[in-house]
Short mmCIF file of C-alpha atoms and ligand atoms in Angstrom, two decimals:
data_model
loop_
_atom_site.label_atom_id
_atom_site.label_comp_id
_atom_site.label_asym_id
_atom_site.label_seq_id
_atom_site.Cartn_x
_atom_site.Cartn_y
_atom_site.Cartn_z
CA MET B 6 109.66 74.38 68.43
CA PRO B 7 110.94 78.21 68.91
CA ALA B 8 109.90 79.62 72.05
CA GLY B 9 106.52 81.67 71.67
CA THR B 10 104.89 79.96 68.76
CA LYS B 11 101.20 79.04 69.08
CA SER B 12 101.82 75.66 70.62
CA ASP B 13 103.76 77.13 73.01
CA VAL B 14 100.63 78.81 74.33
CA ILE B 15 98.40 75.90 74.33
CA GLY B 16 101.04 73.98 76.19
CA GLY B 17 101.34 76.44 78.91
CA ASP B 18 104.60 77.16 80.63
CA GLY B 19 104.67 73.76 82.61
CA ASN B 20 103.90 75.70 85.96
CA ASP B 21 101.47 73.87 88.16
CA ASP B 22 100.02 77.09 89.29
CA GLY B 23 96.36 76.67 88.15
CA TYR B 24 96.44 79.36 85.66
CA GLY B 25 97.91 77.44 82.76
CA ASP B 26 98.66 80.33 80.52
CA GLY B 27 102.22 81.07 81.59
CA VAL B 28 101.95 84.54 83.02
CA ILE B 29 104.82 85.80 84.56
CA ILE B 30 104.93 89.17 86.18
CA GLY B 31 107.67 90.84 88.43
CA LEU B 32 107.36 94.38 89.68
CA GLU B 33 109.74 97.37 90.36
CA VAL B 34 108.05 99.72 92.73
CA HIS B 35 109.34 103.38 93.43
CA VAL B 36 108.54 104.75 96.79
CA GLN B 37 109.39 108.27 97.57
CA LEU B 38 110.47 108.60 101.20
CA ASN B 39 108.25 111.92 101.37
CA LYS B 40 108.10 112.28 104.98
CA LEU B 41 111.27 113.33 105.56
CA ARG B 42 112.45 117.19 105.82
CA SER B 43 114.80 117.26 103.00
CA LYS B 44 115.94 115.59 99.83
CA MET B 45 118.65 112.90 99.55
CA PHE B 46 121.88 114.72 99.25
CA CYS B 47 120.82 118.48 100.09
CA SER B 48 118.83 120.51 102.32
CA CYS B 49 115.93 121.31 99.93
CA SER B 50 112.59 120.71 101.44
CA LEU B 51 110.49 118.15 100.41
CA ASP B 52 107.16 120.37 100.73
CA TYR B 53 107.17 121.45 97.29
CA HIS B 54 103.66 120.20 95.97
CA ASN B 55 102.03 123.37 95.89
CA ALA B 56 104.99 125.55 95.30
CA PRO B 57 105.80 127.04 91.83
CA PRO B 58 108.13 124.65 89.57
CA ASN B 59 111.98 125.16 90.22
CA THR B 60 111.54 126.76 93.60
CA HIS B 61 112.94 123.69 95.77
CA THR B 62 116.18 123.52 94.03
CA CYS B 63 119.99 124.33 94.85
CA PRO B 64 123.41 123.74 93.36
CA VAL B 65 123.33 120.05 94.56
CA CYS B 66 120.04 118.89 93.22
CA LEU B 67 120.59 120.85 90.10
CA GLY B 68 124.02 119.19 89.56
CA LEU B 69 126.11 122.42 89.23
CA PRO B 70 129.64 121.86 88.89
CA GLY B 71 131.68 121.62 92.26
CA SER B 72 128.69 120.91 94.29
CA LEU B 73 128.92 117.98 96.76
CA PRO B 74 126.27 115.78 97.90
CA VAL B 75 125.59 115.08 101.77
CA LEU B 76 123.56 111.84 102.39
CA ASN B 77 120.25 112.27 104.51
CA LYS B 78 120.70 110.00 107.58
CA SER B 79 116.95 109.80 108.09
CA ALA B 80 116.57 108.47 104.45
CA VAL B 81 118.73 105.75 105.08
CA GLN B 82 116.98 104.85 108.31
CA ASN B 83 113.48 104.97 106.52
CA ALA B 84 114.88 102.53 103.96
CA ILE B 85 116.12 100.14 106.53
CA LYS B 86 112.49 100.20 108.13
CA VAL B 87 110.97 99.25 104.72
CA ALA B 88 113.64 96.51 104.38
CA ILE B 89 113.14 94.90 107.76
CA ALA B 90 109.32 95.10 107.14
CA LEU B 91 109.82 93.13 103.77
CA ASN B 92 111.95 90.46 105.72
CA CYS B 93 115.10 91.46 103.85
CA GLY B 94 118.49 91.21 105.08
CA ILE B 95 120.47 94.53 105.40
CA LEU B 96 123.99 94.14 103.56
CA PRO B 97 127.04 94.63 105.69
CA GLN B 98 128.56 97.28 103.63
CA THR B 99 126.74 99.27 100.99
CA GLN B 100 127.36 101.78 98.51
CA PHE B 101 125.94 104.63 95.86
CA TYR B 102 126.72 104.18 92.36
CA ARG B 103 126.66 106.79 89.40
CA LYS B 104 124.07 105.37 86.64
CA ASN B 105 125.33 107.45 83.38
CA TYR B 106 122.63 108.70 80.97
CA TYR B 107 121.52 111.84 79.40
CA TYR B 108 117.81 112.94 79.77
CA PRO B 109 116.59 116.16 80.65
CA ASP B 110 115.01 115.40 83.97
CA LEU B 111 118.29 114.41 85.05
CA PRO B 112 120.41 117.72 85.49
CA LYS B 113 123.59 115.69 86.77
CA GLY B 114 124.17 113.69 83.50
CA PHE B 115 124.05 110.63 85.87
CA GLN B 116 121.46 109.35 88.62
CA THR B 117 122.78 108.42 92.15
CA THR B 118 121.66 105.00 92.70
CA GLN B 119 122.78 101.47 94.16
CA TYR B 120 124.05 98.78 91.89
CA ASP B 121 125.77 95.71 93.19
CA TYR B 122 125.91 96.67 96.92
CA PRO B 123 121.97 97.63 97.44
CA ILE B 124 121.34 98.28 101.17
CA SER B 125 119.12 95.10 101.23
CA THR B 126 118.41 92.01 99.38
CA ASP B 127 116.39 88.77 99.62
CA GLY B 128 112.90 89.49 101.34
CA HIS B 129 109.71 88.38 100.78
CA LEU B 130 106.08 89.08 101.17
CA THR B 131 103.14 86.63 101.27
CA ILE B 132 99.63 87.75 99.36
CA ASP B 133 96.58 85.68 99.09
CA ASP B 134 96.88 83.97 95.36
CA ASP B 135 93.94 84.54 93.02
CA LEU B 136 92.91 80.91 93.23
CA GLY B 137 91.03 81.62 96.41
CA HIS B 138 92.68 78.71 98.24
CA GLY B 139 96.02 79.79 99.14
CA THR B 140 98.82 82.27 99.66
CA ARG B 141 101.56 83.29 97.06
CA HIS B 142 104.91 83.97 98.43
CA VAL B 143 106.60 86.80 96.35
CA ARG B 144 110.35 87.00 96.93
CA ILE B 145 111.67 90.38 96.92
CA ASN B 146 115.00 90.59 94.99
CA ARG B 147 116.37 94.02 96.74
CA VAL B 148 115.29 97.07 98.14
CA HIS B 149 117.73 99.98 97.14
CA MET B 150 118.05 103.56 97.46
CA GLU B 151 118.37 106.32 94.72
CA GLU B 152 117.31 109.74 94.08
CA ASP B 153 114.12 110.87 92.03
CA PRO B 154 114.83 112.68 88.91
CA GLY B 155 112.99 115.99 87.94
CA ARG B 156 109.54 115.80 86.36
CA LEU B 157 108.98 116.04 82.75
CA VAL B 158 105.51 117.50 81.64
CA HIS B 159 104.97 116.62 78.05
CA GLU B 160 102.37 119.03 76.48
CA GLY B 161 99.94 116.58 74.79
CA SER B 162 100.55 112.81 75.11
CA ILE B 163 104.09 111.32 75.17
CA ASP B 164 104.33 110.25 71.71
CA ARG B 165 102.95 113.39 70.19
CA SER B 166 103.80 116.34 72.43
CA LYS B 167 104.62 119.76 70.90
CA PHE B 168 106.93 120.60 73.95
CA THR B 169 108.05 119.36 77.16
CA LEU B 170 108.49 121.60 80.43
CA ILE B 171 110.80 120.48 83.24
CA ASP B 172 110.22 120.91 87.00
CA TYR B 173 113.35 119.98 89.13
CA ASN B 174 111.68 120.38 92.65
CA ARG B 175 111.34 116.38 92.32
CA ALA B 176 115.15 116.07 91.63
CA GLY B 177 116.72 114.62 94.84
CA VAL B 178 113.87 113.22 96.39
CA PRO B 179 114.92 110.39 98.36
CA LEU B 180 113.15 107.20 96.88
CA LEU B 181 113.29 103.32 97.22
CA GLU B 182 113.23 100.84 94.37
CA ILE B 183 111.68 97.73 95.70
CA VAL B 184 112.22 94.82 92.94
CA THR B 185 110.26 91.61 93.16
CA GLU B 186 111.40 88.38 91.84
CA PRO B 187 109.04 87.21 88.75
CA ASP B 188 106.70 85.24 91.20
CA LEU B 189 103.28 86.91 90.36
CA ARG B 190 100.90 85.20 88.22
CA SER B 191 98.29 87.34 87.13
CA PRO B 192 97.27 91.36 87.11
CA LYS B 193 94.94 90.92 90.16
CA GLU B 194 97.96 89.38 92.10
CA ALA B 195 100.17 92.30 90.90
CA ARG B 196 97.44 94.81 92.31
CA ARG B 197 97.01 92.78 95.73
CA PHE B 198 100.89 92.82 95.99
CA LEU B 199 100.87 96.38 95.50
CA ASN B 200 97.90 97.17 97.86
CA LYS B 201 99.86 95.26 100.57
CA LEU B 202 103.12 96.96 100.14
CA ARG B 203 101.27 100.32 100.06
CA ASN B 204 99.58 99.18 103.49
CA ILE B 205 102.99 98.37 105.25
CA ILE B 206 104.54 101.65 103.98
CA GLU B 207 101.85 103.51 105.51
CA TYR B 208 102.20 101.92 108.72
CA LEU B 209 105.75 102.62 108.78
CA GLY B 210 104.94 106.13 108.25
CA VAL B 211 107.74 106.47 105.75
CA SER B 212 105.63 107.61 102.86
CA ASP B 213 102.37 109.45 102.02
CA SER B 214 101.14 107.64 99.22
CA ASP B 215 98.35 110.14 98.73
CA LEU B 216 101.03 112.42 97.17
CA ASP B 217 101.10 112.92 93.42
CA GLY B 218 103.94 110.36 92.27
CA ALA B 219 104.53 109.05 95.55
CA LEU B 220 104.36 105.34 94.33
CA ARG B 221 105.20 104.30 90.85
CA VAL B 222 105.46 101.16 89.17
CA ASP B 223 107.27 99.48 86.32
CA ALA B 224 105.67 96.18 85.62
CA ASN B 225 107.46 93.38 83.98
CA ILE B 226 105.34 90.68 81.91
CA SER B 227 106.07 87.70 79.87
CA LEU B 228 104.13 84.75 78.58
CA SER B 229 104.70 81.13 77.93
CA GLY B 230 108.43 81.72 78.59
CA GLY B 231 108.97 84.43 76.05
CA ALA B 232 110.73 87.73 76.19
CA ARG B 233 109.11 90.26 78.58
CA ALA B 234 107.88 93.74 78.10
CA GLU B 235 108.50 96.27 80.93
CA VAL B 236 105.74 98.66 81.07
CA LYS B 237 107.33 101.96 82.90
CA ASN B 238 106.49 104.39 85.16
CA ILE B 239 102.72 103.48 85.81
CA SER B 240 101.27 105.99 88.57
CA SER B 241 98.24 104.05 89.88
CA PHE B 242 97.88 100.50 90.96
CA LYS B 243 94.64 99.99 89.11
CA GLY B 244 96.74 101.45 86.20
CA ALA B 245 99.20 98.69 86.83
CA GLU B 246 96.49 96.07 86.58
CA ARG B 247 95.08 97.60 83.40
CA ALA B 248 98.42 97.78 81.71
CA LEU B 249 99.28 94.32 82.71
CA SER B 250 95.84 92.89 81.35
CA PHE B 251 96.39 94.73 78.04
CA GLU B 252 99.89 93.43 77.61
CA ILE B 253 98.31 89.77 78.11
CA VAL B 254 95.96 90.13 75.34
CA ARG B 255 98.59 91.96 73.20
CA GLN B 256 101.52 89.32 73.92
CA ARG B 257 98.91 86.49 73.28
CA ASN B 258 98.05 88.02 69.76
CA VAL B 259 101.76 88.19 68.95
CA LEU B 260 102.12 84.54 69.55
CA ARG B 261 99.19 83.77 67.92
CA ARG B 262 100.19 85.22 64.67
CA GLY B 263 103.46 83.21 65.12
CA ASP B 264 105.61 86.01 65.92
CA VAL B 265 107.82 86.66 68.86
CA VAL B 266 107.55 88.96 71.62
CA VAL B 267 110.58 91.50 71.79
CA GLN B 268 112.28 92.50 74.86
CA GLU B 269 111.25 96.09 75.23
CA THR B 270 110.39 99.39 77.44
CA ARG B 271 106.40 100.07 76.84
CA HIS B 272 104.47 103.37 78.11
CA PHE B 273 100.93 102.85 79.56
CA ASP B 274 98.61 105.27 78.20
CA GLU B 275 95.99 105.83 80.98
CA LEU B 276 93.25 107.47 78.99
CA ARG B 277 93.42 104.99 75.99
CA GLY B 278 94.20 102.05 78.39
CA VAL B 279 96.95 100.84 76.07
CA THR B 280 100.75 100.13 76.22
CA ILE B 281 103.05 101.55 73.37
CA SER B 282 106.45 100.89 72.72
CA LEU B 283 109.28 103.16 73.63
CA ARG B 284 112.63 101.73 72.86
CA THR B 285 114.13 98.47 73.04
CA LYS B 286 115.45 97.40 76.38
CA GLU B 287 118.67 99.30 77.32
CA THR B 288 121.18 96.71 79.06
CA GLU B 289 123.11 97.36 82.04
CA HIS B 290 126.61 98.09 80.26
CA ASP B 291 124.75 100.98 78.62
CA TYR B 292 125.02 103.07 81.84
CA ARG B 293 128.39 102.75 82.59
CA TYR B 294 127.93 102.39 86.47
CA PHE B 295 130.45 103.14 88.70
CA PRO B 296 131.06 104.03 92.27
CA GLU B 297 129.98 107.33 93.38
CA PRO B 298 133.38 109.08 94.33
CA ASP B 299 131.68 111.73 96.41
CA LEU B 300 130.08 109.40 98.86
CA VAL B 301 131.67 106.97 101.15
CA PRO B 302 130.61 103.40 101.45
CA MET B 303 128.10 102.92 104.34
CA MET B 304 128.16 100.27 107.05
CA VAL B 305 124.52 100.21 108.57
CA ILE B 306 124.10 96.92 110.03
CA ASP B 307 124.74 98.07 113.47
CA TRP B 308 121.63 100.47 113.14
CA VAL B 309 119.34 97.41 112.57
CA PRO B 310 118.54 96.37 116.23
CA ASN B 311 117.71 99.82 117.12
CA ILE B 312 115.50 100.51 114.22
CA LYS B 313 113.82 97.16 114.70
CA LYS B 314 112.72 98.42 118.21
CA THR B 315 111.10 101.71 116.79
CA LEU B 316 109.10 99.73 114.09
CA PRO B 317 105.34 99.96 114.75
CA GLU B 318 103.11 96.85 114.60
CA LEU B 319 102.41 95.88 111.00
CA PRO B 320 99.23 95.23 109.44
CA ASP B 321 99.35 91.57 109.60
CA ALA B 322 100.32 91.22 112.99
CA GLN B 323 97.76 93.66 114.03
CA ARG B 324 95.10 91.72 112.18
CA GLU B 325 95.82 88.81 114.25
CA ARG B 326 95.76 90.57 117.17
CA PHE B 327 92.43 92.30 116.53
CA LEU B 328 91.09 88.69 116.04
CA GLY B 329 92.24 87.35 119.39
CA GLU B 330 92.09 90.46 121.45
CA TYR B 331 88.54 91.77 120.46
CA GLY B 332 87.02 88.46 118.75
CA ILE B 333 85.84 90.23 115.66
CA THR B 334 85.25 88.68 112.53
CA GLY B 335 88.21 88.10 109.93
CA ASN B 336 86.49 90.34 107.48
CA HIS B 337 86.23 93.04 109.90
CA ALA B 338 89.83 92.64 111.07
CA THR B 339 90.97 92.74 107.49
CA SER B 340 89.22 96.06 106.54
CA LEU B 341 90.32 97.79 109.82
CA THR B 342 93.91 96.82 109.35
CA LEU B 343 93.88 98.59 105.65
CA ASN B 344 94.85 101.77 107.10
CA PRO B 345 96.68 102.61 110.39
CA LYS B 346 94.31 105.65 111.36
CA LEU B 347 91.24 103.46 110.81
CA ALA B 348 92.71 100.61 113.12
CA GLN B 349 93.50 103.15 115.65
CA PHE B 350 90.06 104.72 115.36
CA PHE B 351 88.68 101.22 115.90
CA GLU B 352 90.81 100.52 119.09
CA ASP B 353 90.01 103.79 120.75
CA VAL B 354 86.16 102.98 120.11
CA ALA B 355 86.63 99.45 121.32
CA HIS B 356 87.65 100.84 124.63
CA GLU B 357 84.27 102.61 124.77
CA ILE B 358 81.90 99.97 123.86
CA ASP B 359 81.67 96.42 122.62
CA PRO B 360 84.36 95.88 120.10
CA LYS B 361 82.16 93.86 117.86
CA THR B 362 79.67 96.53 117.53
CA GLY B 363 82.45 98.85 117.03
CA ALA B 364 84.11 97.02 114.16
CA SER B 365 80.78 96.42 112.53
CA TRP B 366 79.68 100.04 112.48
CA ILE B 367 83.02 101.35 111.60
CA VAL B 368 83.55 98.86 108.60
CA ASP B 369 79.95 98.34 107.34
CA VAL B 370 78.57 101.87 107.88
CA LEU B 371 81.04 104.64 108.67
CA SER B 372 83.61 103.70 106.26
CA GLY B 373 80.96 103.74 103.26
CA GLU B 374 79.47 106.96 104.26
CA LEU B 375 83.06 108.37 104.64
CA HIS B 376 84.25 106.85 101.01
CA TYR B 377 80.79 108.30 99.63
CA ARG B 378 81.70 111.83 100.52
CA ASP B 379 85.63 111.20 99.55
CA LEU B 380 86.38 111.87 103.23
CA LYS B 381 89.00 110.10 105.59
CA ILE B 382 88.43 108.83 109.01
CA ASP B 383 90.03 112.09 110.59
CA ALA B 384 86.66 113.37 109.60
CA PHE B 385 84.94 111.64 112.32
CA LYS B 386 85.48 111.75 116.32
CA VAL B 387 85.84 108.72 118.46
CA SER B 388 83.93 110.41 121.14
CA ASP B 389 81.00 110.89 118.66
CA MET B 390 80.92 107.17 117.39
CA GLY B 391 81.23 106.08 121.05
CA GLU B 392 78.28 108.22 122.01
CA ILE B 393 76.10 107.03 118.94
CA LEU B 394 76.84 103.26 119.67
CA ARG B 395 76.15 103.95 123.50
CA MET B 396 72.80 105.27 122.38
CA PHE B 397 72.15 102.59 119.89
CA LEU B 398 72.87 99.74 122.50
CA ASP B 399 70.99 101.33 125.19
CA GLY B 400 67.92 101.45 123.00
CA VAL B 401 67.75 105.15 122.91
CA ILE B 402 67.90 105.29 119.07
CA ALA B 403 66.99 102.77 116.43
CA GLU B 404 69.71 101.53 113.78
CA ARG B 405 68.20 104.16 111.30
CA GLY B 406 68.51 106.71 113.84
CA ALA B 407 72.26 105.78 114.28
CA ILE B 408 73.06 105.98 110.60
CA THR B 409 70.89 109.30 110.31
CA ILE B 410 73.30 110.85 113.19
CA ILE B 411 76.35 109.75 111.29
CA ARG B 412 75.50 111.37 108.02
CA THR B 413 74.13 114.49 109.59
CA ILE B 414 77.64 114.99 111.41
CA LEU B 415 79.43 114.23 108.07
CA ASP B 416 77.28 116.72 106.08
CA ASP B 417 76.38 119.34 108.58
CA GLY B 418 78.44 118.76 111.92
CA GLY B 419 76.61 119.11 115.12
CA THR B 420 76.67 116.56 118.23
CA PRO B 421 74.93 113.12 118.47
CA ALA B 422 72.74 114.42 121.40
CA GLY B 423 71.84 117.68 119.57
CA ILE B 424 71.15 115.81 116.41
CA VAL B 425 68.67 113.20 118.16
CA SER B 426 66.75 116.16 119.62
CA GLU B 427 66.74 118.13 116.62
CA LYS B 428 65.63 115.24 114.22
CA GLU B 429 63.58 113.78 116.93
CA LEU B 430 65.30 110.51 116.48
CA ALA B 431 64.75 109.21 120.06
CA LYS B 432 62.80 105.91 120.00
CA VAL B 433 59.20 106.77 121.66
CA GLU B 434 58.77 105.18 125.08
CA THR B 435 56.66 101.97 125.43
CA ASP B 436 53.50 103.52 126.90
CA VAL B 437 53.43 105.89 123.85
CA VAL B 438 53.50 102.90 121.42
CA ALA B 439 51.00 101.25 123.60
CA SER B 440 48.26 103.98 123.50
CA ALA B 441 49.19 104.39 119.81
CA VAL B 442 48.09 100.67 119.47
CA ASP B 443 45.06 101.11 121.58
CA GLU B 444 43.69 104.18 119.60
CA VAL B 445 44.37 102.64 116.15
CA LEU B 446 42.47 99.49 117.05
CA ALA B 447 39.59 101.60 118.42
CA GLU B 448 39.56 104.12 115.26
CA CYS B 449 40.09 101.17 112.62
CA GLY B 450 37.45 98.42 113.49
CA ASP B 451 37.06 97.86 109.85
CA ALA B 452 40.69 96.57 109.32
CA VAL B 453 40.72 94.69 112.44
CA VAL B 454 37.60 92.90 111.13
CA ASP B 455 39.19 92.41 107.69
CA TYR B 456 42.28 91.18 109.73
CA ARG B 457 40.24 88.58 111.64
CA GLY B 458 38.50 87.46 108.25
CA GLY B 459 41.91 86.46 106.86
CA GLU B 460 43.05 89.38 105.12
CA VAL B 461 46.67 89.50 106.14
CA LYS B 462 47.41 92.95 104.45
CA ALA B 463 45.27 94.61 107.03
CA LEU B 464 47.97 94.03 109.51
CA ASN B 465 50.22 95.95 107.61
CA TYR B 466 47.77 98.67 107.40
CA LEU B 467 47.31 98.68 111.26
CA VAL B 468 51.17 98.85 111.35
CA GLY B 469 51.32 101.94 109.24
CA GLN B 470 48.56 103.66 111.44
CA VAL B 471 50.77 103.32 114.47
CA MET B 472 53.88 104.45 112.74
CA LYS B 473 51.84 107.39 111.62
CA LYS B 474 50.50 108.25 115.27
CA THR B 475 54.13 108.10 116.65
CA ARG B 476 55.59 110.00 113.69
CA GLY B 477 57.67 106.98 112.53
CA ARG B 478 59.61 106.82 115.74
CA ALA B 479 58.02 103.41 116.93
CA ASP B 480 59.87 100.29 115.92
CA PRO B 481 57.60 98.39 113.23
CA PRO B 482 58.23 94.82 114.49
CA ASP B 483 57.45 96.15 118.10
CA ALA B 484 54.01 97.81 117.01
CA ARG B 485 53.21 94.52 115.08
CA MET B 486 53.62 92.42 117.94
CA ARG B 487 51.62 94.65 120.16
CA LEU B 488 48.71 94.73 117.62
CA LEU B 489 48.79 90.85 117.31
CA GLU B 490 48.71 90.53 121.29
CA LYS B 491 45.61 92.82 121.32
CA MET B 492 43.88 91.01 118.61
CA GLY B 493 44.15 87.63 120.15
P1 ADP R 528 116.83 94.21 84.51
O1 ADP R 528 118.16 93.84 84.91
O2 ADP R 528 116.96 93.89 82.97
O3 ADP R 528 116.10 95.20 84.98
P2 ADP R 528 116.12 92.37 86.22
O4 ADP R 528 116.55 90.82 86.68
O5 ADP R 528 116.62 93.28 87.43
O6 ADP R 528 116.37 92.81 84.94
O7 ADP R 528 114.55 92.24 86.36
C1 ADP R 528 113.73 93.47 86.43
C2 ADP R 528 112.25 92.75 86.76
O8 ADP R 528 111.93 91.88 85.86
C3 ADP R 528 112.22 92.18 88.02
O9 ADP R 528 111.14 92.58 88.68
C4 ADP R 528 111.81 90.86 87.68
O10 ADP R 528 110.98 90.20 88.41
C5 ADP R 528 111.23 90.98 86.38
N1 ADP R 528 111.30 89.62 85.61
C6 ADP R 528 112.51 88.94 85.32
N2 ADP R 528 112.21 87.88 84.46
C7 ADP R 528 110.90 88.34 84.00
C8 ADP R 528 110.22 87.46 83.10
N3 ADP R 528 110.71 86.39 82.43
N4 ADP R 528 108.71 87.77 83.07
C9 ADP R 528 108.33 88.85 83.72
N5 ADP R 528 109.04 89.37 84.78
C10 ADP R 528 110.32 89.23 84.55
ZN1 ZN R 529 118.71 120.82 96.56
MG1 MG R 530 116.50 95.77 87.02
#
């Protein structure tokens, strides 16, 4: 029976991985090394995001005849950092090649990239699998260096544009291509892998993933041993997951009809949520790769020990340390190590107050309030968090009061102490509650009689009266307890 027929689908792919439908996914991820001062082979600045088009260019990145590339050493060092973090080995000798093709985003007529001597190969990254009971080991085939092409802006959609604009500010931005083996088994796993990769890259400080186009994904997917489709240039991780889910349905339908999936390059239309065919896949010899004669081979393996020493603690290791050192929960440790700045914020707070309380308030309250306002952790001061939590732990303010202070600081600014007095958030002293209870019992004789007669609701009424007298600053359970004591 030919591959890709209906019974093939029912039979699965023979992978005993629990999914049974033979979904195979491999990713090629492009990461801009955009935290450097200059481009890959020239001194044009990378700070072009708010600049007019084509203002960050020079003869080298425009590919003018006679111009010569000079390799950016820091870009190589950052590439090595990523390679080490992804458990890859650095090759003793590595080299740039010319990948020849004509496309308007490529002014030189070739892309300077790597081919059979990439800077590093054979790594891996482990993620939680989709079945909820294990991990998936995703092999990394290679991490190689290349330059970003310019940016094409198609007026209208890619298949129906009236004209196209070109911005060469992006041409020559240092880029890493990270290629996985086809080890992923579902769109969700692919997204989890991408999140983890982004997390590591943020910890390494080599790329600001918030910048437009900093991370782009080509997602390869096949079903039941059939040919694979490659969905090119997806600009968000959510987009990658959606494109892959769409492909599963599309390829399944092709197989159900008794047709064969063809190997091709497809485009993901974010708005419509569909992939469309662009071209049948080009093969390697179409590109006429040859070694870049203007750049010598590099021998950088001796750099590795020193670069290793400069690596920050990575998220997995930090998570383990948080568990041991601070005794916080696994969920809190996971959430805190999703972002290096958040993790640092937590550690600073943990030096001021009880770490478990700190972790819980940062993850369960502060993060949500920030997210809701589209703010980052930089919007909040460690000292303010420390002060709020100290007042809460000392019983000066109630939980609601602490939340009010956080919201007020984010919306209007101010200091914790100032907001406590301005909004009268301090819990009232015990004798004030005690006398409010006495007054209420004296004034509401009827309710007391009702309660003694078995009407439980009357107690709620009395608690309400105490809250009213203290203008909401008594603690309701405390008021209830005092009322019960007095009524015998
Ligand atoms: P090419 O040379 O055509 O780019 P590669 O072998 O470099 O092919 O693989 C490119 C990407 O395709 C890799 O991420 C790899 O994991 C993925 N891939 C390879 N085979 C399959 C497959 N059968 N199904 C899905 N993805 C695949
Ligand atoms: Zn330039
Ligand atoms: Mg490839």
